[in-house]
Tab-separated table of C-alpha atoms and ligand atoms in Angstrom:
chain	number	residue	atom	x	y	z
A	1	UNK	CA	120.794	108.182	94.293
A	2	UNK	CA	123.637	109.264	96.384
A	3	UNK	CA	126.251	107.643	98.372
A	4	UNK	CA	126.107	107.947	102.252
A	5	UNK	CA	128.265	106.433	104.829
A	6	UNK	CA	126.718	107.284	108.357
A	7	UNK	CA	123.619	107.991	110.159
A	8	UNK	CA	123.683	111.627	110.480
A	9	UNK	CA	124.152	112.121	106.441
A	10	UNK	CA	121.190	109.995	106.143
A	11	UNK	CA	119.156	112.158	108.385
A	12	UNK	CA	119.911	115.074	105.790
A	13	UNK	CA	119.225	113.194	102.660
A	14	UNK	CA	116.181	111.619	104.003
A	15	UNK	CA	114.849	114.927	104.374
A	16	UNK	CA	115.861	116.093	101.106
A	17	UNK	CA	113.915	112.985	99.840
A	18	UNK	CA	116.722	111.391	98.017
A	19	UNK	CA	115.143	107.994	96.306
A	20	UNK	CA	118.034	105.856	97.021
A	21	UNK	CA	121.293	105.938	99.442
A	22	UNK	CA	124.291	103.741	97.906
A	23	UNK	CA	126.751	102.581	100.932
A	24	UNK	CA	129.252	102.567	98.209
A	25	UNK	CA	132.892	100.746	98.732
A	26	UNK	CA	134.152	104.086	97.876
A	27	UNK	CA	134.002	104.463	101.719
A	28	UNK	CA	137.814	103.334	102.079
A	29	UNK	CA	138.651	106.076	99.415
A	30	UNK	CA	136.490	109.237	100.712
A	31	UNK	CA	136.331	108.191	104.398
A	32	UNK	CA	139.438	105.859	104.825
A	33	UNK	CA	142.008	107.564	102.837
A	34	UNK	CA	142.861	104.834	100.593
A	35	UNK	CA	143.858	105.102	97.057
A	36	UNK	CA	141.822	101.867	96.149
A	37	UNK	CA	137.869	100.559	97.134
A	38	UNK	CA	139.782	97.506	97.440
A	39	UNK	CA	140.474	97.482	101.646
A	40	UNK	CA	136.555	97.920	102.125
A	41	UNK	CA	135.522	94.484	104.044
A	42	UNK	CA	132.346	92.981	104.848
A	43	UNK	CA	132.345	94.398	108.862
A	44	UNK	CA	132.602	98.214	107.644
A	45	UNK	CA	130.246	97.984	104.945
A	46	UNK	CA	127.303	95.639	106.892
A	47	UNK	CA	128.123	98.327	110.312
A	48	UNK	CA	127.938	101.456	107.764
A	49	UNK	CA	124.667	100.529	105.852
A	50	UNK	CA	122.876	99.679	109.396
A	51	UNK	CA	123.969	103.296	110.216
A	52	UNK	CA	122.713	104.627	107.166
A	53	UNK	CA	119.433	102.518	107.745
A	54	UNK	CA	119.090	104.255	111.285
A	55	UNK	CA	119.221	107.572	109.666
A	56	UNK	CA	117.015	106.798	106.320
A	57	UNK	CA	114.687	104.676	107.164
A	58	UNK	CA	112.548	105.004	103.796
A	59	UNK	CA	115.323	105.461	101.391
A	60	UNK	CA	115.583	102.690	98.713
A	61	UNK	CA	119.084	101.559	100.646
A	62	UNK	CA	121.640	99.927	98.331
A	63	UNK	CA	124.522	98.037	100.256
A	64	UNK	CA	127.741	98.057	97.608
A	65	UNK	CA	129.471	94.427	98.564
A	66	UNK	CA	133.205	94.848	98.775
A	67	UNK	CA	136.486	93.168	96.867
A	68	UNK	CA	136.538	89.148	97.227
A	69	UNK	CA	133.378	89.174	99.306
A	70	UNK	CA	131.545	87.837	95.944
A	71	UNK	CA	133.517	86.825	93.899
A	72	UNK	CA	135.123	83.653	95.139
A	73	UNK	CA	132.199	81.769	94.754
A	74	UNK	CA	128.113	81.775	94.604
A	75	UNK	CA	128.026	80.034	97.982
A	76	UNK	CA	129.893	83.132	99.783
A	77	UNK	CA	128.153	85.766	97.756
A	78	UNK	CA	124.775	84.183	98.878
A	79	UNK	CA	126.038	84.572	102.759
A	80	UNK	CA	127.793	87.986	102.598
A	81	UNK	CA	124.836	89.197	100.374
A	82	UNK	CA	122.200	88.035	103.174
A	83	UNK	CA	124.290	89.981	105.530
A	84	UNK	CA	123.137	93.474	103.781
A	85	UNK	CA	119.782	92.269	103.639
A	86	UNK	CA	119.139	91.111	106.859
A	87	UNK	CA	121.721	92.673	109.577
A	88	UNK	CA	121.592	96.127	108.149
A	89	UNK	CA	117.520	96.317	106.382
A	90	UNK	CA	119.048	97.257	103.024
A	91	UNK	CA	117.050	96.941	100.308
A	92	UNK	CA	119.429	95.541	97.736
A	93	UNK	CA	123.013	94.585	97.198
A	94	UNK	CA	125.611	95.804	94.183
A	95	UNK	CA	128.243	94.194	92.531
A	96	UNK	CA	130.665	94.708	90.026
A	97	UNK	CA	130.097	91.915	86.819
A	98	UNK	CA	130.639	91.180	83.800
A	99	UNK	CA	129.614	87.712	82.054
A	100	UNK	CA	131.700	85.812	83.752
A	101	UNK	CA	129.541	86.733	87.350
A	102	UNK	CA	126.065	85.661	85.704
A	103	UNK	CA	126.108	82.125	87.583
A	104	UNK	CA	126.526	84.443	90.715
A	105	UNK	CA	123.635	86.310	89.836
A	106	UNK	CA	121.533	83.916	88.910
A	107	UNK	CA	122.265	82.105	92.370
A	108	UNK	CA	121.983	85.046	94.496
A	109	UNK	CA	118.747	85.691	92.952
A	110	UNK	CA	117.435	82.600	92.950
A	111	UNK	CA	118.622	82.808	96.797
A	112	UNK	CA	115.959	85.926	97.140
A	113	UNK	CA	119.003	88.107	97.159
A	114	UNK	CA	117.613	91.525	94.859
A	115	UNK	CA	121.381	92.310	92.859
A	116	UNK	CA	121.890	95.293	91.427
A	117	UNK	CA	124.616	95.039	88.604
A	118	UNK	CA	127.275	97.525	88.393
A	119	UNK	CA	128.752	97.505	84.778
A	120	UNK	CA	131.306	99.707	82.951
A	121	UNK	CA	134.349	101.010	85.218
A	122	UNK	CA	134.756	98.383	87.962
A	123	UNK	CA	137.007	99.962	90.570
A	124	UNK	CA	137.412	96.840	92.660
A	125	UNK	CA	139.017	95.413	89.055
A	126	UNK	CA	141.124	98.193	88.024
A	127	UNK	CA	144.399	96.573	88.657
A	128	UNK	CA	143.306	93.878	85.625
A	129	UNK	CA	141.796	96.437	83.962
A	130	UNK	CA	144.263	99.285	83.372
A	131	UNK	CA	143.242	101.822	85.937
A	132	UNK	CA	140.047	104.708	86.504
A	133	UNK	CA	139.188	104.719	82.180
A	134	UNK	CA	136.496	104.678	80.491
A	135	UNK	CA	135.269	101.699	79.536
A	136	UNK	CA	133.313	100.700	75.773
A	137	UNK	CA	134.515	103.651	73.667
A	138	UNK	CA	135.898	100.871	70.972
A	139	UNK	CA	133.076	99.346	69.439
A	140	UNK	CA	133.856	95.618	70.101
A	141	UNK	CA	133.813	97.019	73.981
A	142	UNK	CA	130.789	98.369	73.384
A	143	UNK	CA	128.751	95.880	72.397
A	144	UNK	CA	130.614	93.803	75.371
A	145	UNK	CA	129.145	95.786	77.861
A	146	UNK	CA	125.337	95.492	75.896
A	147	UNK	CA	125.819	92.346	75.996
A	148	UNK	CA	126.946	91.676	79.541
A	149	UNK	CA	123.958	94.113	80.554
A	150	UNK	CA	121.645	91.915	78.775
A	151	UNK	CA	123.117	88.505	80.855
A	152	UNK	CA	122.512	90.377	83.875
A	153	UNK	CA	119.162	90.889	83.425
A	154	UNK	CA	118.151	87.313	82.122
A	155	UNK	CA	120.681	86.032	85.107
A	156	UNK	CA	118.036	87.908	87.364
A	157	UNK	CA	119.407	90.903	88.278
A	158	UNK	CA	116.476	93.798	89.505
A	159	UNK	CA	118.892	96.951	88.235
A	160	UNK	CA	122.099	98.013	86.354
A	161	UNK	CA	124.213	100.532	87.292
A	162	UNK	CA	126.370	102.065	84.912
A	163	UNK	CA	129.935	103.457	85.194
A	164	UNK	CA	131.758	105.610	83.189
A	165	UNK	CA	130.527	104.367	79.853
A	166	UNK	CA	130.143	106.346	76.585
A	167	UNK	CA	126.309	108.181	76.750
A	168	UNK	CA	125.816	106.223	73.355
A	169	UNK	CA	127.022	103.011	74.895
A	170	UNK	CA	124.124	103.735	78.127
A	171	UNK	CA	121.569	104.893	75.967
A	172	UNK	CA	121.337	101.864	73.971
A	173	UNK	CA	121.554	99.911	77.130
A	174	UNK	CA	118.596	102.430	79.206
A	175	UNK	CA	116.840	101.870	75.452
A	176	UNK	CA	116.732	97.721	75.751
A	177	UNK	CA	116.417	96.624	79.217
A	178	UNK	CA	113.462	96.559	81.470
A	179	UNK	CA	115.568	97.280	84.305
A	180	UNK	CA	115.802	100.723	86.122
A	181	UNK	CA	119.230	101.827	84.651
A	182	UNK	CA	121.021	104.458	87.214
A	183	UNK	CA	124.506	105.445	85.452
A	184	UNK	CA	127.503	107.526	87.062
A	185	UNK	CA	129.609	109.501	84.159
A	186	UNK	CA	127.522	107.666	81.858
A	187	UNK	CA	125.278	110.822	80.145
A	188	UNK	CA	121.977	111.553	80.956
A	189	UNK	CA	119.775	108.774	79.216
A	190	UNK	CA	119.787	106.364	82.072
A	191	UNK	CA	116.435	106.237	84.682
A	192	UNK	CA	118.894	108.083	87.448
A	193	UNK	CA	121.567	108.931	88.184
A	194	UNK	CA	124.273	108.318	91.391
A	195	UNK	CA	127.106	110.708	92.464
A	196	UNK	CA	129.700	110.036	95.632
A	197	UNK	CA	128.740	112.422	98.220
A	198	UNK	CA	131.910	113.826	98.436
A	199	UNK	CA	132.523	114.732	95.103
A	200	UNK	CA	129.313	116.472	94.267
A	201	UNK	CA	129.640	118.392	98.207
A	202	UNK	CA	133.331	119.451	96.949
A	203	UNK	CA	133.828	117.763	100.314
A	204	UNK	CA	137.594	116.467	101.719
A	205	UNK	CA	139.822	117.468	99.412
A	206	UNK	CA	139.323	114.225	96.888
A	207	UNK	CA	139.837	115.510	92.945
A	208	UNK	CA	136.386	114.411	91.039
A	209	UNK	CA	135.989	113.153	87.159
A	210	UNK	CA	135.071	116.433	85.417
A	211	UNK	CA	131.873	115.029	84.606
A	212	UNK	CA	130.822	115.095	88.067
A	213	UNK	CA	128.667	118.318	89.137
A	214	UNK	CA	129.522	120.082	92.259
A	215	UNK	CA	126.111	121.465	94.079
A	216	UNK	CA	128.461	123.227	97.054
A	217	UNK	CA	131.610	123.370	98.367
A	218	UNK	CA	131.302	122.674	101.652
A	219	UNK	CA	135.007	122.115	102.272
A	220	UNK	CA	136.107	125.759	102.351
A	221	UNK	CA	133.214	126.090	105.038
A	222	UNK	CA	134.370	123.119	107.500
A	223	UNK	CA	137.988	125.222	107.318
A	224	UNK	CA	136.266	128.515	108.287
A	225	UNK	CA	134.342	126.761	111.165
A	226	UNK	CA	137.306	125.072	112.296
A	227	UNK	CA	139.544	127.969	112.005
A	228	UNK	CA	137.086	130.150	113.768
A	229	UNK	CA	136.780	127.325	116.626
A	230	UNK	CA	140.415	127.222	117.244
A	231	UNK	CA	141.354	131.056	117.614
A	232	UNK	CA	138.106	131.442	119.250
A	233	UNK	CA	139.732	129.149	121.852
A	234	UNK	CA	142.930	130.743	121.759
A	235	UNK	CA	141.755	134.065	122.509
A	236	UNK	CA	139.134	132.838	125.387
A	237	UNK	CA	136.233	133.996	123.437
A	238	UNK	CA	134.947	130.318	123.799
A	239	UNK	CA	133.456	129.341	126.113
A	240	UNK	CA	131.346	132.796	127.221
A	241	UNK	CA	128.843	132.095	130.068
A	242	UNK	CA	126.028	131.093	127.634
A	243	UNK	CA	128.425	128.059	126.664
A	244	UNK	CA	128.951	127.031	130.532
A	245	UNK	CA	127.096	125.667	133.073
A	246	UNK	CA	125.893	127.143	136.679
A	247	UNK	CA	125.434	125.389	139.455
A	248	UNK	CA	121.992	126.125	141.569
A	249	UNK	CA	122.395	128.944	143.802
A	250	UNK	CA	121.153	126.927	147.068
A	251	UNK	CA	124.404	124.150	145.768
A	252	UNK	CA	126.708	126.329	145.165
A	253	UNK	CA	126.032	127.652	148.705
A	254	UNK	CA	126.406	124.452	149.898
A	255	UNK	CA	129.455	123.739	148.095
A	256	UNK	CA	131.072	126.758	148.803
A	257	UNK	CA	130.259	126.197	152.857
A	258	UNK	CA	131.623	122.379	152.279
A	259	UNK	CA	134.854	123.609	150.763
A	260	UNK	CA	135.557	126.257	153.585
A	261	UNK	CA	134.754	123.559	156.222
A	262	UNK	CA	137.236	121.598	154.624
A	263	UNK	CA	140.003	123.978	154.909
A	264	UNK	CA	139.188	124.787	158.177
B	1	LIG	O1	131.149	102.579	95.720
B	1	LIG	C1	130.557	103.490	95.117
B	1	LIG	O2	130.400	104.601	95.632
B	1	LIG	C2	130.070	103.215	93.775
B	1	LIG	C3	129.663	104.400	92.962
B	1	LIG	C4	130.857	105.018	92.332
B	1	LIG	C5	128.630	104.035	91.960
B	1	LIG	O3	130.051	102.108	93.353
């Protein structure tokens, strides 16, 4: 799984045959600017996963429901949830729990709504929670974040998704549940894994958890491009005639017997 915020993205990982596309909140960080997931809302996300949708249309397409657009109540996670489902064909919706959600879950599932539940590092909850950290590395966390994982799936979740938790902590979790387990920072004993686009691209400048791989660096090459676009421009080396258009010969005739006329 990766994340993917537009159409033509999509077009690239669908032909690279990625499983599953995540329009992840972490659109206001990567694409937005913004420090926090937290200013995602419920038009950018349901507009970006129809985009991605366009693009992929056989991914497994996971719509990532933003701050407050859950959580208030069952009743609005039910309608905002439907949203992902049925204006923008995803496949599934995420949210961030912990036992406190699994009324939520049950509801939304019992509402045909497929949830996947994102456990460990919450971002839309780190100002409660003390910032980016890793969560469960004290044993009495730990066994929290089984235990949560375990509420979620009798609550009816169809996945977990696991943040930044120690491997031990996902393993034992991957180890008990039925559920397809995808983890980010969370070692490799989950069923997949997800990375932000971004990050693993070395794409815009953002400064990834170590754990995260890079697989290019495309950001060096966008400069380049851009660079050589610009004095390419300067110097008139851009456009050359295979860049620019011709008129017909027989209109340009015509044209250039039109313009004389008019000049008398
Ligand atoms: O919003 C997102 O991109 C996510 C991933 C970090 C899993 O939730």
């Amino acid at each position: 799984m990766l994340t993917c915020y537009d159409c033509a993205t999509a077009r690239l990982m669908e032909q690279a045959e990625i499983d599953s596309l995540l329009v992840g909140d972490t659109y206001a960080e990567v694409c937005l600017g913004h420090s926090t997931t937290l200013p995602a809302t419920m038009d950018h996300m349901v507009t970006l996963a129809a985009a991605v949708r366009r693009g992929s249309p056989t991914a497994y397409l996971v719509g990532d429901m933003p701050y407050l657009s859950y959580q208030v109540c069952p009743e609005e996670a039910i309608r905002n949830g439907g949203k992902f489902m049925a204006d923008a064909g995803c496949d599934c919706v995420k949210i961030e729990v912990d036992r406190r959600l699994v009324k939520t879950v049950e509801a939304m599932s019992a509402a045909t709504l497929p949830v996947m539940a994102h456990l460990g590092l919450k971002p839309q909850s780190i100002q409660t929670t003390g910032g980016y950290r890793v969560q469960g590395k004290r044993a009495g966390d730990a066994l929290g974040i089984v235990e949560d994982a375990k509420m979620m799936e009798d609550a009816g979740a169809i996945a977990l998704l696991l943040e930044a938790v120690p491997v031990e902590v996902a393993a034992t979790i991957a180890e008990s549940t039925e559920l397809p387990v995808i983890g980010i920072c969370s070692g490799p004993h989950c069923d997949g894994q997800v990375l932000v686009m971004h990050d693993m691209l070395g794409y815009g400048g953002g400064h990834p958890p170590r754990s995260v791989k890079q697989y290019a660096q495309v950001h060096d090459t966008f400069v380049d491009a851009f660079r050589a676009y610009a004095k390419d421009v300067a110097t008139e080396a851009f456009p050359s005639v295979e860049n620019s258009i011709a008129m017909d010969p027989a209109e340009l005739a015509e044209f250039q017997r039109a313009l004389e006329s008019r000049h008398g």
